[in-house]
Structures are given as C-alpha cells and as structure tokens.
GROMACS .gro file of C-alpha atoms in nm:
model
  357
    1UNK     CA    1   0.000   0.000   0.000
    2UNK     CA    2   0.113   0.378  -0.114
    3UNK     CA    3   0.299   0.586   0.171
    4UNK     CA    4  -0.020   0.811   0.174
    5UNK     CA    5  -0.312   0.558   0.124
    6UNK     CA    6  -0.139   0.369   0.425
    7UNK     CA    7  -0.148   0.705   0.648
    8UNK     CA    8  -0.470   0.804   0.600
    9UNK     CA    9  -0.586   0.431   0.639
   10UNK     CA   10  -0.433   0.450   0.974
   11UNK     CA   11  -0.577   0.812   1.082
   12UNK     CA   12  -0.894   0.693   0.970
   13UNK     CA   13  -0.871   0.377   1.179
   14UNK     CA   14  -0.792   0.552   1.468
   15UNK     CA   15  -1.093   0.806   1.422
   16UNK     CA   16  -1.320   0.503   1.445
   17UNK     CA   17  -1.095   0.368   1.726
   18UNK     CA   18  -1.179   0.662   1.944
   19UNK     CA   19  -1.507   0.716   1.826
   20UNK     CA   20  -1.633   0.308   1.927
   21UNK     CA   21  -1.434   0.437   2.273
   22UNK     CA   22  -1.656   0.696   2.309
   23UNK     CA   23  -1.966   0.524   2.226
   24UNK     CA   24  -1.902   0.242   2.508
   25UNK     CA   25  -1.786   0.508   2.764
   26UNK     CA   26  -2.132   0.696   2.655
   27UNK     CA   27  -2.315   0.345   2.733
   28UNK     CA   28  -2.138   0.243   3.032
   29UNK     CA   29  -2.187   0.588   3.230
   30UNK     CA   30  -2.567   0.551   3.102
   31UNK     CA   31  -2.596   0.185   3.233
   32UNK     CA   32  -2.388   0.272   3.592
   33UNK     CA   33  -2.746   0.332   3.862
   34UNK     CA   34  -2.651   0.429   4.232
   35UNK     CA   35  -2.827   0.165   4.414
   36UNK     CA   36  -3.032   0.307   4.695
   37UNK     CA   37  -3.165   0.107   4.995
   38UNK     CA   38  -3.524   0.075   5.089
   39UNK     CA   39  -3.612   0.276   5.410
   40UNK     CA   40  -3.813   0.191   5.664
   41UNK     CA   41  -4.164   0.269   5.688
   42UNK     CA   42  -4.254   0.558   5.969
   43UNK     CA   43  -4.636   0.574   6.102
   44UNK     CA   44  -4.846   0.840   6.293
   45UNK     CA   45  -4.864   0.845   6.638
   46UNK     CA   46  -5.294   0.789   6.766
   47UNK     CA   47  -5.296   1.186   6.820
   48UNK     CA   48  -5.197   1.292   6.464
   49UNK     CA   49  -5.502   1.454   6.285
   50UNK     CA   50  -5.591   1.337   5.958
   51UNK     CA   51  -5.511   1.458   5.645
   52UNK     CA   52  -5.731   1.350   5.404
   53UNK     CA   53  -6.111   1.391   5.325
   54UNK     CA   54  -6.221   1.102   5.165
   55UNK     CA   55  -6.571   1.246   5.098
   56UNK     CA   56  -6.370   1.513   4.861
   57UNK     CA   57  -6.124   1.244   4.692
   58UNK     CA   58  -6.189   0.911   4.738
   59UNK     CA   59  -5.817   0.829   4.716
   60UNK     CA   60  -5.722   1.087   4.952
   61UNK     CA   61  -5.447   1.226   4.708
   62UNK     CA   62  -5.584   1.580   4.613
   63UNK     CA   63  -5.659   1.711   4.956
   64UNK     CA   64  -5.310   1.533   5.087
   65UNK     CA   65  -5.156   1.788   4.878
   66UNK     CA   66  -5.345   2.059   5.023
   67UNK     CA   67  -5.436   2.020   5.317
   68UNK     CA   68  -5.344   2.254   5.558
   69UNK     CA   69  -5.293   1.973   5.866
   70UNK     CA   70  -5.017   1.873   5.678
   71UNK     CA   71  -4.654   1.989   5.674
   72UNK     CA   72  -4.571   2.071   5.349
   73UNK     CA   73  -4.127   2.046   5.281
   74UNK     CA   74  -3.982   2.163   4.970
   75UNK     CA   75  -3.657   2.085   4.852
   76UNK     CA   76  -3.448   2.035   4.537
   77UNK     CA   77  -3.365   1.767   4.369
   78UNK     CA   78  -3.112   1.678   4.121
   79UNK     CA   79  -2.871   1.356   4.018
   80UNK     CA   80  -2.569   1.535   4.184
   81UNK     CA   81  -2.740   1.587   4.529
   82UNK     CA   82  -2.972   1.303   4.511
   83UNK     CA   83  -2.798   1.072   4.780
   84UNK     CA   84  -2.815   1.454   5.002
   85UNK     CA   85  -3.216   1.466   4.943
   86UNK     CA   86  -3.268   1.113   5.038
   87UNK     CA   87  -3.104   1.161   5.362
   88UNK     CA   88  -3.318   1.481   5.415
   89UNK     CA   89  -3.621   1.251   5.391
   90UNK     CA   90  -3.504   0.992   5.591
   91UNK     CA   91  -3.421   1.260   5.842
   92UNK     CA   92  -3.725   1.418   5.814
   93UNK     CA   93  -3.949   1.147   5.876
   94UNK     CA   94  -3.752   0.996   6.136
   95UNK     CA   95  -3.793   1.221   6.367
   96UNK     CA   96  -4.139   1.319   6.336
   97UNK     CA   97  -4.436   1.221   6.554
   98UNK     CA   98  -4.674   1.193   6.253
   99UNK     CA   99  -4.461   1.108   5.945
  100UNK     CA  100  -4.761   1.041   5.706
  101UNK     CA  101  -4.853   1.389   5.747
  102UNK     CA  102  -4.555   1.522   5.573
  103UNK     CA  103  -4.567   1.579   5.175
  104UNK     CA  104  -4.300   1.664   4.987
  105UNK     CA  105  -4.256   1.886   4.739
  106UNK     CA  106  -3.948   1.813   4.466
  107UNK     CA  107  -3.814   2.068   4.267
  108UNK     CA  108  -3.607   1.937   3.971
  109UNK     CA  109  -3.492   2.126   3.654
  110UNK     CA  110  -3.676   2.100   3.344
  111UNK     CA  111  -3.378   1.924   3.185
  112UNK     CA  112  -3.399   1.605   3.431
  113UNK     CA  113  -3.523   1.321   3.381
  114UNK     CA  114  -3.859   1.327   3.599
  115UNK     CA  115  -3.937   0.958   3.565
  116UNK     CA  116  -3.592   0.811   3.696
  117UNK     CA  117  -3.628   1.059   3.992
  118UNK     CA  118  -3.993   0.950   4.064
  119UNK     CA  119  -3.906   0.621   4.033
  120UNK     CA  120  -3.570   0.678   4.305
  121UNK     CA  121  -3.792   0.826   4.565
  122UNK     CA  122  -4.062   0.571   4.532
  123UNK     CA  123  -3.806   0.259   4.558
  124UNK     CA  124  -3.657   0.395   4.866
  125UNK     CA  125  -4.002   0.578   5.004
  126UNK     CA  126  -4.255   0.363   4.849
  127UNK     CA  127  -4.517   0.520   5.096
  128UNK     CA  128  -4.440   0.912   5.059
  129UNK     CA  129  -4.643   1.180   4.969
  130UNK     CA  130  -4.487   1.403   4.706
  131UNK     CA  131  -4.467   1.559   4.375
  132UNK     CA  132  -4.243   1.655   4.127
  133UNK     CA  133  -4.220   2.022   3.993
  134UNK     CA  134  -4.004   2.053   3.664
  135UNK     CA  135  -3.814   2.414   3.704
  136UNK     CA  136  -3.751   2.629   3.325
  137UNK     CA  137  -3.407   2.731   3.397
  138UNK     CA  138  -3.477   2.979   3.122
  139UNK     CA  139  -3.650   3.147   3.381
  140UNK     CA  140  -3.370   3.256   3.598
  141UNK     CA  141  -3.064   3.189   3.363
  142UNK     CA  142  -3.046   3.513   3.195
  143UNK     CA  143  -3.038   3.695   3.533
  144UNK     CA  144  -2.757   3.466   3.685
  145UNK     CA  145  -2.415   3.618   3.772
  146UNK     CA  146  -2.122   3.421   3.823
  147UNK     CA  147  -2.006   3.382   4.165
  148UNK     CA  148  -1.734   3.300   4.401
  149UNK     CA  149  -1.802   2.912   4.395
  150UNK     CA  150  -1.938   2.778   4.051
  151UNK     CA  151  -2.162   2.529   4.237
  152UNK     CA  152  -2.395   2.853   4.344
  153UNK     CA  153  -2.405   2.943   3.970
  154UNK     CA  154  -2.677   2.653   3.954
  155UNK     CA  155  -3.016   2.757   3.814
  156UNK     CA  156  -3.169   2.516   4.078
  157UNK     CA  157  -3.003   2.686   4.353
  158UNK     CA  158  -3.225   2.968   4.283
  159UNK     CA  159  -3.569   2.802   4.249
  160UNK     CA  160  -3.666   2.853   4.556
  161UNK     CA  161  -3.738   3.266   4.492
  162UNK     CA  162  -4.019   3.065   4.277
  163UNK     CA  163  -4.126   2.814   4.498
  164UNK     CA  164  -4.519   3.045   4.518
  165UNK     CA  165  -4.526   3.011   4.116
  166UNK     CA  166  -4.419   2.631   4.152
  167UNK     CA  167  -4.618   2.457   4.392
  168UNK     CA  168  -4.986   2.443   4.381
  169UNK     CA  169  -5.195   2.771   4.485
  170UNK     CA  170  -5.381   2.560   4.782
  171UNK     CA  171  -5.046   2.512   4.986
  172UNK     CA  172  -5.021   2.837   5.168
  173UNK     CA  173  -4.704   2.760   5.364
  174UNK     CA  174  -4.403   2.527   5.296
  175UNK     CA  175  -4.050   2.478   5.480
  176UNK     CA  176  -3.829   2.486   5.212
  177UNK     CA  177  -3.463   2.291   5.337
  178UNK     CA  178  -3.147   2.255   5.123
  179UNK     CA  179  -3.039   1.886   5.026
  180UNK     CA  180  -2.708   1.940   5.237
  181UNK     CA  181  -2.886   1.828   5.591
  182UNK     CA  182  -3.064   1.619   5.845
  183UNK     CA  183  -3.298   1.729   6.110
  184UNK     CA  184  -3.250   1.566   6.406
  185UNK     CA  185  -3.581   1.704   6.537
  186UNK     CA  186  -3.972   1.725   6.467
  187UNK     CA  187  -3.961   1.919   6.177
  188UNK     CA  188  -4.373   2.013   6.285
  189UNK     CA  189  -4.241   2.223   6.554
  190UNK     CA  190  -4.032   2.394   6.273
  191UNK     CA  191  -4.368   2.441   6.054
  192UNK     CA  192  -4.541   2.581   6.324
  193UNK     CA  193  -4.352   2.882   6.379
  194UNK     CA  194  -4.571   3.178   6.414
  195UNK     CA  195  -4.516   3.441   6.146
  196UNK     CA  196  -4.687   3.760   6.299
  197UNK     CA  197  -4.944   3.972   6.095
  198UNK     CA  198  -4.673   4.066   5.799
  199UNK     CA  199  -4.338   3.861   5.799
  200UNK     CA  200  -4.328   3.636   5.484
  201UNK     CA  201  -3.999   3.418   5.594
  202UNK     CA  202  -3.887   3.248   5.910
  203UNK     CA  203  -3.537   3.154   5.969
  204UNK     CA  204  -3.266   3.130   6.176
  205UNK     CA  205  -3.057   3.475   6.212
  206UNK     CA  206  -2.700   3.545   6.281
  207UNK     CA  207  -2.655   3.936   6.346
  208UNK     CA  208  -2.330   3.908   6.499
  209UNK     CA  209  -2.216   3.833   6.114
  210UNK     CA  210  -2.099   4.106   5.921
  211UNK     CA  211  -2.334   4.184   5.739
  212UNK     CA  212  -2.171   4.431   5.541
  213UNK     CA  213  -1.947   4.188   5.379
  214UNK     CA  214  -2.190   4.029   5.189
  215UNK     CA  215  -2.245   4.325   4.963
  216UNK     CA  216  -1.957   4.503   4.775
  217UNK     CA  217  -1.843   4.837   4.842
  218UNK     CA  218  -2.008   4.921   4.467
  219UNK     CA  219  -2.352   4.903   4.703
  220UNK     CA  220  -2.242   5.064   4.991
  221UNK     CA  221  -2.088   5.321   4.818
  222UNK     CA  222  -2.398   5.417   4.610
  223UNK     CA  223  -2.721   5.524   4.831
  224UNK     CA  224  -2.977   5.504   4.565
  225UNK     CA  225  -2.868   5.126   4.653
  226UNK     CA  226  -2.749   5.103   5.050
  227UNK     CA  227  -3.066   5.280   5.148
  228UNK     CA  228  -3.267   5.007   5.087
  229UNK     CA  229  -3.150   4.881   5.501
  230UNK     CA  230  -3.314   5.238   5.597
  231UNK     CA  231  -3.537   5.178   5.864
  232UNK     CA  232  -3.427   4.838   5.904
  233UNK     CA  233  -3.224   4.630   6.112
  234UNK     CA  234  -3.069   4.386   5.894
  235UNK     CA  235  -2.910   4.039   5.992
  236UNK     CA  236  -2.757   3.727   5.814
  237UNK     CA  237  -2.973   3.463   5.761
  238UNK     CA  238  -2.933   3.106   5.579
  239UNK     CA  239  -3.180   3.060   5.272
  240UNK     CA  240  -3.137   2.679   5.344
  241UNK     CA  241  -3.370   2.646   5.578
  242UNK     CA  242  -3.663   2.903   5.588
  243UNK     CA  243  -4.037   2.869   5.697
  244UNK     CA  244  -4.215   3.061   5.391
  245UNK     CA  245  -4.596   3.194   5.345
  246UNK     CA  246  -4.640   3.123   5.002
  247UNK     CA  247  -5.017   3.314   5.016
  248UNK     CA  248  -4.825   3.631   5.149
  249UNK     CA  249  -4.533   3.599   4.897
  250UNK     CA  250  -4.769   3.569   4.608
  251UNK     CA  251  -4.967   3.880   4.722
  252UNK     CA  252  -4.631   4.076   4.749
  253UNK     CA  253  -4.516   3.958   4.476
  254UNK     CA  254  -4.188   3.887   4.594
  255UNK     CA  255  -4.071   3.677   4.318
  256UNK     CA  256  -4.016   3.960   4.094
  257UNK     CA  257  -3.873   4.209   4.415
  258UNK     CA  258  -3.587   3.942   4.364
  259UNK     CA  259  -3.522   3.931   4.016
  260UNK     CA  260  -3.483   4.319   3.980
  261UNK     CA  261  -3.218   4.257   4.247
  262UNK     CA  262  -2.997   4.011   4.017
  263UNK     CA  263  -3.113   4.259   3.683
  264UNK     CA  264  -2.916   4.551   3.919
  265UNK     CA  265  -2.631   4.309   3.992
  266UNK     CA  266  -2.579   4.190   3.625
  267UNK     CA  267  -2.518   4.600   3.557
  268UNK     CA  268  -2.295   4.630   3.826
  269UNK     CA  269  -2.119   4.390   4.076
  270UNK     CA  270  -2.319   4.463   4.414
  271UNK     CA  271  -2.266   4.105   4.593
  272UNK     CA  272  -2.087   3.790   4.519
  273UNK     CA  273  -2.234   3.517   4.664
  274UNK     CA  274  -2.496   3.358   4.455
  275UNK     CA  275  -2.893   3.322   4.540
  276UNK     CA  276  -2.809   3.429   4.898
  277UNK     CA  277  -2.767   3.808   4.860
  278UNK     CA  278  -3.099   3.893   4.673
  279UNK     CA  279  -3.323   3.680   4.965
  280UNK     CA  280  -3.092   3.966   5.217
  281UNK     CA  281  -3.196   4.237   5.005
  282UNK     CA  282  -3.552   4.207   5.011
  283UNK     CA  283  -3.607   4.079   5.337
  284UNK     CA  284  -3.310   4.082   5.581
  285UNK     CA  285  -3.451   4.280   5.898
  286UNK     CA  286  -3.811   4.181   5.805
  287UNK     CA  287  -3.790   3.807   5.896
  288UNK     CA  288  -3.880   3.676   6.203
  289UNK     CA  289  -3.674   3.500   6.362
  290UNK     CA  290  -3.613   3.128   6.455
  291UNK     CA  291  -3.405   2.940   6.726
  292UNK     CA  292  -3.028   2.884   6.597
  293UNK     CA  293  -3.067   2.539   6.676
  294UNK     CA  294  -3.266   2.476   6.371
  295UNK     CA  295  -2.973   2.535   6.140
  296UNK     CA  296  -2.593   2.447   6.250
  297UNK     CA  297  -2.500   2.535   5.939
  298UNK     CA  298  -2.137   2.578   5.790
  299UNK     CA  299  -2.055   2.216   5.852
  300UNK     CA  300  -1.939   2.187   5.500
  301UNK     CA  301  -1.661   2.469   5.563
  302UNK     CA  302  -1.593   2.777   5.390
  303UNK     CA  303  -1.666   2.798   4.976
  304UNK     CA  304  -1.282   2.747   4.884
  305UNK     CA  305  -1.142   2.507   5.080
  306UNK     CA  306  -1.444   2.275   5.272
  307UNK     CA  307  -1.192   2.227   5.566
  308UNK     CA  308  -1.394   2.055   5.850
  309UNK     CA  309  -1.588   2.261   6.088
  310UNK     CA  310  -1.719   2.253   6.483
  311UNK     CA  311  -2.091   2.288   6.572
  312UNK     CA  312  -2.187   2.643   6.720
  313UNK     CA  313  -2.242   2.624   7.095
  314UNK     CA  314  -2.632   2.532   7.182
  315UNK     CA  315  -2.907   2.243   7.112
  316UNK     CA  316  -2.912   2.073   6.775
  317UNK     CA  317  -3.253   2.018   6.581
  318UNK     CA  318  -3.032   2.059   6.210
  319UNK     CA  319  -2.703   1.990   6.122
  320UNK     CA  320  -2.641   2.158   5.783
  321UNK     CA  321  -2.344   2.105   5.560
  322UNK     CA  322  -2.339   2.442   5.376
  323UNK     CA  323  -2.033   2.488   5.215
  324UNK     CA  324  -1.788   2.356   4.971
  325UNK     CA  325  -1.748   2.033   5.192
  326UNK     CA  326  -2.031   1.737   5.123
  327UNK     CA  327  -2.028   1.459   5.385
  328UNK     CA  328  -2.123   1.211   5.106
  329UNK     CA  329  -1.831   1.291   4.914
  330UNK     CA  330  -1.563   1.348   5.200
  331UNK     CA  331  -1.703   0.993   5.325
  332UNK     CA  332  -1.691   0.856   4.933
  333UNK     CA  333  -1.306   0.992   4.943
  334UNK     CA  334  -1.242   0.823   5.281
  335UNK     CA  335  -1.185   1.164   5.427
  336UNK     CA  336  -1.465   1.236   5.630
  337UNK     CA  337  -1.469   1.498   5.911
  338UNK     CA  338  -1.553   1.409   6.270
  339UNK     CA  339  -1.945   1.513   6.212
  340UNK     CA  340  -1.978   1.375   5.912
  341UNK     CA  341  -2.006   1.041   6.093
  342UNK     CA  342  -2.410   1.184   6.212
  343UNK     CA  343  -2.469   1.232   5.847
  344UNK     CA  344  -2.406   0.904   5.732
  345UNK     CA  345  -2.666   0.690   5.922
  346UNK     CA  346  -2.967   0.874   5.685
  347UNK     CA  347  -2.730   0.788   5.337
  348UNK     CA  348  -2.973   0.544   5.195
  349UNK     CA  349  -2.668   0.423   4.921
  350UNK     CA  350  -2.670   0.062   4.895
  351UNK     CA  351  -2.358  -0.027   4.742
  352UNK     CA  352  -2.078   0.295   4.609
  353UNK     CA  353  -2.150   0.183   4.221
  354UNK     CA  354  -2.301  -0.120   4.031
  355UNK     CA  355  -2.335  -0.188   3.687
  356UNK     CA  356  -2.666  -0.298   3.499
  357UNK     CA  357  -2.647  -0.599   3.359
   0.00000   0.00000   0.00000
C-alpha cells in the first residue's frame, strides 16, 4: 500500500478507534445506577389529625396535597445531590411524631429526567407523599451572575425565589430545606412557627455576622442602593432552611422584588455570593426569627477550601453542611470529618456503584 493511502488508512482507523471508545464510555456511564436502599416505613402516632377527606377524593391524594394539617417540605432535587435529598427525607421522617402527614414537594430542573427521579424516591419511600415540579431554567438563567463558587451558579439553587409560582396555589405555607442536611428534630415544631401579621420568611438569624461583607463596596458606596436597610435592622440569615408563606409571597409579589435585584447586579457587581444576597436584600430585617438550633449550618466549611468545621455552641434540631465540603463525598473519598459520621446513618446508598447488567 502507497505511503499516503497507508497514512490516511491509519488516521482513519484511529478516528473510528476513538469514536467506538466513546460510544461504550457513553453506554457504560448511562448503564452505571446508584443503588439506593429501601427505608423503613414511619407511622403516625394515635394523636396525629388526619389529612385526608375522603368524601372530597376518594383516594385521599388531592386534599393530601393541600391540606393545611399537613406539613408541606420543599426541597431540590437533582442527580448530583440526590444521595443529600434522600437523607433529608429519611431525616425528616424519622424524627417526626406523625410522618404520614408530611408531603413533599421536589423541585427538579426541566432538563432532568422526571421519571428516573420518581421512580428513586418511590423505591426507597414507596409510601411518601410528594410531587415533582419541573423548574424552566430559562427562567432565571439570563439573570444569573457568576459567583465565588461555581456550584452557586446553579439555576436550581435559585428556584426557591419561585417556589409560590411552583407549587400548587392551595399550599399556603411550605418549609423549604437545602439537600445538604438532616434534622435531628420534629420538623412540625419547625412548621409551626408563628409568622406575625406581615413577615413572609422564618429563619434562623446570625446578626453578629458582618453583614456588610456580603455586599460590595459598589452598594455601599452608592445610596440610591445602600438605602434600601433604611429603617431596618438587617441580619444574616441562611436561605437553606426558611419557613415561607407562600399566600403572602404571592400577594407581594416577591418573586419579581428578587429578580430586579440580580437585573441591578448583572449591571454592576453589588454582591458575590450567589442566590443568597438577593433573599438579604428584600427581606433581611423583616424576617422573624427562629431558634439557631434549627440550622448548624457551615458544617461543609468555607466555599474554597471545605476544611472541617465545629458545631456552634447550643441544642441541635439541624445539622447543615453548607459549604464547599459534602459529607457524602468526603465519606466517598475516605476523608470524612468528625461530624460527618451523624450524616451518614440517613445515606440510603446501597452499594458505592453497580453496573446494569
């Protein structure tokens, strides 16, 4: 065979070499499934009221998903953080007097696939009341700005500023937690926190934070922007863990009180940490607040480095890994910090990886 016939028989070979590789690594990733235990099924105590009104629906399921003797929990979901949500449920309904009060609401992006997610929760929760909500990133894309930790870049991070527009208009208040924690506590005493005549959010609140760091000097520098704190006394608080009046947020329309927030930052740089900083502008000093012990957050560590962390002095009801740090993956990595060890009794994972046949 000719010098040149022979060369471009041998680049063409190992074009199709590479390209079968691909193909098969394509397949294999497709066909690998983390394997997720059953858990065990929780049940009311005698004095939990009921839930449904079988005269309404005589399967129960419509008024379960609005009925306002449940508590309703909203959190993300996604294939990254999926082992993190399980554990949340686990968590959740562990510790609570009447489990099969709880429902679930899932938020997932519009991208995932719905039916492999459905299908995960029911094999390891084949008893739970939820729902899926697909989430249009288009929605809240174009008004992302990059921050400090790429993770917070995620559209999902930001879905719940449009938890009201998401979840049915008959559920009037949710608890909306992050997939990055376990309750160690009735998560009904949470629910019930009394919100006052106004407040829209709940949450824990750290005003010994510095609050000013959180926005750049770009804001402080400009009133048109820092007086927005006028007449207010604003404090730190964690979006991971809120107690939210969806009925009040619709009528204030708080949704779009966000997103001219992020429209102002992608015109000038007035923050740098993700979904966090628009939830401070609109209602930090407004809140009211709730016992630290319902979020120990930080446990993850800082955003660069994840280095283990200490719990803050007090009771515990939530541990919360916020942070750069996961305990699934430190434990996956066989470097797990000392606390991690109370996360890993909810991690429903089955076996690390295992192939389809």
């Amino acid at each position: 065979m000719p010098k040149p016939q022979l060369l471009h028989f041998l680049h063409v070979l190992a074009f199709n070499v590479f390209a079968i590789a691909a193909v098969i690594a394509t397949v294999t990733a497709a066909t690998v499934t983390l394997q997720l235990k059953e858990a065990p099924q929780f049940y009311n105590s005698p004095d939990c009221p009921s839930i449904t009104n079988i005269e309404d629906d005589p399967n129960g399921e419509s008024s379960v998903f609005c009925s306002d003797q449940a508590v309703h929990v909203a959190v993300t979901l996604d294939s990254a953080y999926i082992r993190g949500s399980m554990a949340v449920i686990l968590s959740v309904l562990q510790h609570s007097s009447c489990p099969q009060n709880i429902v679930f609401h899932f938020v997932t992006s519009a991208a995932a696939n719905v039916s492999f997610l459905h299908a995960t929760i029911s094999s390891s929760f084949p008893y739970l009341n939820f729902q899926i909500y697909p989430f249009d990133a288009a929605s809240v894309s174009r008004l992302i700005s990059t921050s400090i930790r790429s993770a917070l870049d995620c559209p999902l991070n930001y879905a719940r500023s449009y938890l009201a527009n998401l979840l049915p208009l008959c559920v009037t208040r949710v608890v909306y937690l992050d997939s990055d924690l376990i309750l160690v506590d009735d998560i009904a005493k949470l629910a019930a926190t009394p919100l006052g005549d106004n407040p829209v959010l709940a949450a824990p609140q750290y005003c010994n934070a510095n609050f000013t760091s959180y926005f750049t000097t770009t804001f402080w520098s400009n009133p048109s922007l820092s007086l927005t704190f006028a007449n207010r006394k604003p404090c730190y608080f964690n979006t991971g863990v809120m107690v939210m009046d969806l009925d009040r947020w619709r009528n204030g329309d708080y949704t779009t009180k966000i997103e001219e927030w992020m429209e102002i930052q992608k015109q000038m740089r007035i923050y740098e940490l993700g979904s966090l900083p628009p939830f401070l502008l609109v209602f930090a000093g407004n809140i009211v607040p709730v016992d630290h012990r319902w979020n120990q957050h930080g446990l993850g560590g800082d955003n660069f480095r994840g280095l283990c962390r200490n719990l803050h002095p007090g009771p515990v009801s939530l541990l919360h890994w916020s942070g750069k740090g996961k305990p699934w993956a430190r434990l996956d990595a066989n470097r797990p910090c000392p606390l991690d060890a109370l996360w890993a009794p909810y991690d429903l994972l089955q076996t690390p990886f295992v192939l389809d046949s």
